[in-house]
PDB file of C-alpha atoms in Angstrom:
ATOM      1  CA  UNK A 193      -9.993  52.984-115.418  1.00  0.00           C
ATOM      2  CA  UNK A 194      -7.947  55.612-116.232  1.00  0.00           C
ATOM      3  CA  UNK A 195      -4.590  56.328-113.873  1.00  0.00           C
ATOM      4  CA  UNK A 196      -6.354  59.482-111.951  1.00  0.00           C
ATOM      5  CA  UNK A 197      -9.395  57.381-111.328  1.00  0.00           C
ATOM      6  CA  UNK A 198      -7.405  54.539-109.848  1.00  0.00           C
ATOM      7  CA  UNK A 199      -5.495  56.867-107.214  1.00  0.00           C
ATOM      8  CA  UNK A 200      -6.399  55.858-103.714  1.00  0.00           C
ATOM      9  CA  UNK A 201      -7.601  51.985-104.646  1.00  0.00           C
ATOM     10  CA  UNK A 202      -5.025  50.533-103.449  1.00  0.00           C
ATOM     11  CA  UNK A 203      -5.027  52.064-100.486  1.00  0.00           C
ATOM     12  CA  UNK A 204      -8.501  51.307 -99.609  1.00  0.00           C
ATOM     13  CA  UNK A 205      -7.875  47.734-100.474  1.00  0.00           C
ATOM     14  CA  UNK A 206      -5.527  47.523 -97.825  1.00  0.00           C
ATOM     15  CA  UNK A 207      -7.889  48.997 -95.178  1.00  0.00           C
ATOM     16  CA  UNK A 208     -10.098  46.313 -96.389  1.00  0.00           C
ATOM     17  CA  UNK A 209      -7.781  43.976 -95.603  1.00  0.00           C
ATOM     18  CA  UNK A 210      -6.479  45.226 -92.716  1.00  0.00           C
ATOM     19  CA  UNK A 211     -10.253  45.171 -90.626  1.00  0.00           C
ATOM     20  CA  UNK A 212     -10.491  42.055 -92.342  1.00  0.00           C
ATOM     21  CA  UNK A 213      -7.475  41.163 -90.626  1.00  0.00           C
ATOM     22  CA  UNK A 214      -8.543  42.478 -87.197  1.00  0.00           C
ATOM     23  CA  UNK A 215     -11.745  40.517 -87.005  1.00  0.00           C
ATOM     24  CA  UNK A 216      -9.889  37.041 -87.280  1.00  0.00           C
ATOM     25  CA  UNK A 217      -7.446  38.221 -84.642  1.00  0.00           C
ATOM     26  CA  UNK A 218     -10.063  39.534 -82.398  1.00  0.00           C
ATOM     27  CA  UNK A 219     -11.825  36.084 -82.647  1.00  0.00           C
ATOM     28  CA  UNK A 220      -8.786  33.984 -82.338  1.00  0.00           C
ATOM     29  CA  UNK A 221      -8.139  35.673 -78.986  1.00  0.00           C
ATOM     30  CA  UNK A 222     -12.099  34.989 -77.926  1.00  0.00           C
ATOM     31  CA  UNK A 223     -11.012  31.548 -78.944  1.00  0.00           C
ATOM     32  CA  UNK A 224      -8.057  31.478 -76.978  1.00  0.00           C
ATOM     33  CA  UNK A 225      -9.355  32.783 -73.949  1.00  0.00           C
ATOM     34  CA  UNK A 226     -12.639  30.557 -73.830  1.00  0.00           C
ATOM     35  CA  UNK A 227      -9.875  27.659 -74.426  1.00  0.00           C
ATOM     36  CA  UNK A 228      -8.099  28.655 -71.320  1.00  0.00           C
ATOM     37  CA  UNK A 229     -11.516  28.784 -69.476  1.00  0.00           C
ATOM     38  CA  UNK A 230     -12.317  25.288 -70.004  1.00  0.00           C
ATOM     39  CA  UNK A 231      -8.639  24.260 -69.312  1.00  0.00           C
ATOM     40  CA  UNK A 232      -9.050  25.513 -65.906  1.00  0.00           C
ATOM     41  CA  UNK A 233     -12.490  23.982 -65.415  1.00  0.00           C
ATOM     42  CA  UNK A 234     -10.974  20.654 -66.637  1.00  0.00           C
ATOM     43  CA  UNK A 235      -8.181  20.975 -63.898  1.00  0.00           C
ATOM     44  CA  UNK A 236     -10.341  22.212 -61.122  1.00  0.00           C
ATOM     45  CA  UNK A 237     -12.553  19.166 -61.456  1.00  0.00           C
ATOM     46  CA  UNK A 238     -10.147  16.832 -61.976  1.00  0.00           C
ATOM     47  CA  UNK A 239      -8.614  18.218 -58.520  1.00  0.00           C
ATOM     48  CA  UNK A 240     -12.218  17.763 -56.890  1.00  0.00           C
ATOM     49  CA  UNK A 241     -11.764  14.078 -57.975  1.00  0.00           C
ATOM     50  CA  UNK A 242      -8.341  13.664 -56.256  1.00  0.00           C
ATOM     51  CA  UNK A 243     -10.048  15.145 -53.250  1.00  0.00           C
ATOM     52  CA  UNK A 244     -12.861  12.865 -53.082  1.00  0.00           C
ATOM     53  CA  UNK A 245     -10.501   9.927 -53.949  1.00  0.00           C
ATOM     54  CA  UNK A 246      -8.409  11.035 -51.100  1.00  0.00           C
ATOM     55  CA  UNK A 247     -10.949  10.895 -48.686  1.00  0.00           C
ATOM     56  CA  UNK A 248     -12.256   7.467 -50.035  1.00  0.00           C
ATOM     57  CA  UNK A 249      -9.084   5.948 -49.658  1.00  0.00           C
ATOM     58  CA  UNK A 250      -9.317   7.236 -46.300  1.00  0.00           C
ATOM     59  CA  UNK A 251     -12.608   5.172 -45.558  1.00  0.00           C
ATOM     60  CA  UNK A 252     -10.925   2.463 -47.125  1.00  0.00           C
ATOM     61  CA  UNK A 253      -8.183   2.224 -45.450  1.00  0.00           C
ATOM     62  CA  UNK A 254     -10.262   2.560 -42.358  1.00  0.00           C
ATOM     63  CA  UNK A 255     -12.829  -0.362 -43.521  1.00  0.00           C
ATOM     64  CA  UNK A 256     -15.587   2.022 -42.749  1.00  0.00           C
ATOM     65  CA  UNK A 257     -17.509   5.067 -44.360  1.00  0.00           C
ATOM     66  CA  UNK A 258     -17.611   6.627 -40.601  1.00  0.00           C
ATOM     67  CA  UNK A 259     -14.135   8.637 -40.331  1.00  0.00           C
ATOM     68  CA  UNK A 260     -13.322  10.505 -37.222  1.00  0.00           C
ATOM     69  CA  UNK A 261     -14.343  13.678 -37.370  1.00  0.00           C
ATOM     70  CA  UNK A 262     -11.094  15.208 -37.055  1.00  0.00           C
ATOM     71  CA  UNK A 263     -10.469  13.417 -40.277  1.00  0.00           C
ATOM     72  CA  UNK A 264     -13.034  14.660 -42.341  1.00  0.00           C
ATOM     73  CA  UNK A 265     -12.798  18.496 -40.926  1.00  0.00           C
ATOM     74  CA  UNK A 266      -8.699  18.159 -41.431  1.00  0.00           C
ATOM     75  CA  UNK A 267     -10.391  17.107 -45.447  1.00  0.00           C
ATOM     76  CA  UNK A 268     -12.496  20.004 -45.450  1.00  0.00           C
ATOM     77  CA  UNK A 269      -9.810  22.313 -44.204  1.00  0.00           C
ATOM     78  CA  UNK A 270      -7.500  20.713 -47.215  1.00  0.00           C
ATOM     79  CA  UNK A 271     -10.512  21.222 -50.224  1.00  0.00           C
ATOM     80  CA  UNK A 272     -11.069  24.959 -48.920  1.00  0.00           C
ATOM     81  CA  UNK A 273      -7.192  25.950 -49.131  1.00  0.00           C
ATOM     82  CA  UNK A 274      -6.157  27.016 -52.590  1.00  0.00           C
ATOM     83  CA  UNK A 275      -2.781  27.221 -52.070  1.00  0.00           C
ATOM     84  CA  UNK A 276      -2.788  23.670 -51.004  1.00  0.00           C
ATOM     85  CA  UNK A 277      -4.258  22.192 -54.104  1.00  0.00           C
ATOM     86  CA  UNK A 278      -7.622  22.925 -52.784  1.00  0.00           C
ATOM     87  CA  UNK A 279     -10.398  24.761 -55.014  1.00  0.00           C
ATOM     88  CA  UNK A 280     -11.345  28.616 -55.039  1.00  0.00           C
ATOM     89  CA  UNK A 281     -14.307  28.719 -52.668  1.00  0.00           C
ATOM     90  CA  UNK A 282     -14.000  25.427 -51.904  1.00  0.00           C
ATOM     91  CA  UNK A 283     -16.234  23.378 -49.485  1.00  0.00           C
ATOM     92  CA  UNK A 284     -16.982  19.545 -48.794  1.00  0.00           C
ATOM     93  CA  UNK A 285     -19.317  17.323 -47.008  1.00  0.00           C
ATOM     94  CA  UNK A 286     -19.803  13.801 -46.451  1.00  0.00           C
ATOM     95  CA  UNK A 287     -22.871  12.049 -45.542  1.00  0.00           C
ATOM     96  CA  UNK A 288     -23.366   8.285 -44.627  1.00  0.00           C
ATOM     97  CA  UNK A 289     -26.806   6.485 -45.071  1.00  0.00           C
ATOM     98  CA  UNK A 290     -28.601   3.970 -43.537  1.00  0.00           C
ATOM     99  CA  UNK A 291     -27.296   1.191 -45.872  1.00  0.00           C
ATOM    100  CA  UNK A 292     -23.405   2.582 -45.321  1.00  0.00           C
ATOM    101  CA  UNK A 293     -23.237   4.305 -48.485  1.00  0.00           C
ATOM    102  CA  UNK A 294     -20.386   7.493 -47.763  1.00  0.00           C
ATOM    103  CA  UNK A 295     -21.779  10.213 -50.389  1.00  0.00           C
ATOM    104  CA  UNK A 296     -18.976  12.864 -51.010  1.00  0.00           C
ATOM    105  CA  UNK A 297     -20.015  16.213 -52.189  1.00  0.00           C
ATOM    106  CA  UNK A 298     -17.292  18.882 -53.206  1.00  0.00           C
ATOM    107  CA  UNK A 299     -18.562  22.079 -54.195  1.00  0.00           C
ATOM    108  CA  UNK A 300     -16.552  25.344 -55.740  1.00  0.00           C
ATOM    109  CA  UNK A 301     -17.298  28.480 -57.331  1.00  0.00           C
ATOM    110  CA  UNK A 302     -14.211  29.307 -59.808  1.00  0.00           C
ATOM    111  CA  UNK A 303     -13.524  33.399 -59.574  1.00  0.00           C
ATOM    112  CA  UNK A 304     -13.593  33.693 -63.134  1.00  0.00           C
ATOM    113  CA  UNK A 305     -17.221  32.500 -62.917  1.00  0.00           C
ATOM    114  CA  UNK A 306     -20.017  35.261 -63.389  1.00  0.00           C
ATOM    115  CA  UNK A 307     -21.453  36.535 -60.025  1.00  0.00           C
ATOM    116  CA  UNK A 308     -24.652  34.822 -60.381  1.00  0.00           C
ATOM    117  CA  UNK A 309     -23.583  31.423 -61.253  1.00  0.00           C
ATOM    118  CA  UNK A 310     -24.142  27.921 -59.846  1.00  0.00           C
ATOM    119  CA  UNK A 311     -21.522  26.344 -57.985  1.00  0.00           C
ATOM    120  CA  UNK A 312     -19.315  23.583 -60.025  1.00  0.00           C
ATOM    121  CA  UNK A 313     -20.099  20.327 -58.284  1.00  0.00           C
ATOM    122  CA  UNK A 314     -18.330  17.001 -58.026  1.00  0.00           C
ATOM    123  CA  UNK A 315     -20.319  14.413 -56.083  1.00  0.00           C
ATOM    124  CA  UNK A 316     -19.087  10.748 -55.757  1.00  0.00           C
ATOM    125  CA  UNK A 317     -20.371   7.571 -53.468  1.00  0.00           C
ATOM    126  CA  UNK A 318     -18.198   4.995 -51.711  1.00  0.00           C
ATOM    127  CA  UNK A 319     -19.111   1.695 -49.815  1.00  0.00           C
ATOM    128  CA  UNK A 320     -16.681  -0.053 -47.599  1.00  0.00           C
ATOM    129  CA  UNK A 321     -17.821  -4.164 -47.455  1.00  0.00           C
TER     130      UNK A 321
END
């Protein structure tokens, strides 16, 4: 190539490189932000857990799976408050069997979540000998 033909190359090599460029960084971020979603889904249900524990301890402590029912709507009151560790739209239930088996459900629906998604659930079973 002669020197007039070759004016302008380089500059569209770095536009090239430059969109090149752009597309990594545009899917690091995706990466980054999906990252960041399942960081928070890991720590909401790992607070769930500490719920339920809490409650189980409760029965334990107690020797029985049948709380008080102060206890277990004080509980309830403690999963629905966020800004006492609780979970964003937080609820929990507990229901006790015939054979004494406590079955603790916590269910939450994380804002970040699409409109029409399932609630997250955590769902654990105690018995008290």
């Amino acid at each position: 190539m002669t020197p007039r033909r070759c004016r302008g190359f380089s500059m569209i090599e770095v536009l090239v490189s430059i969109v090149i460029l752009s597309i990594g960084l545009i899917g690091l971020v995706g990466l980054q932000a999906r990252g960041l979603q399942f960081s928070v889904s890991a720590e909401d249900t790992n607070r769930a857990s500490l719920l339920a524990n809490e409650l189980a301890t409760s029965m334990w402590t107690a020797r029985t799976v049948s709380l008080p029912s102060t206890t277990i709507s004080a509980w309830q009151t403690r999963v629905a408050d966020v800004t006492a560790d609780g979970l964003p739209n937080g609820s929990g239930t507990v229901s006790v069997d015939a054979n004494g088996v406590a079955t603790i459900t916590i269910t939450w629906h994380p804002p970040s979540a699409a409109s029409g998604a399932d609630d997250n659930r955590f769902v654990t079973q105690v018995v008290v000998p």
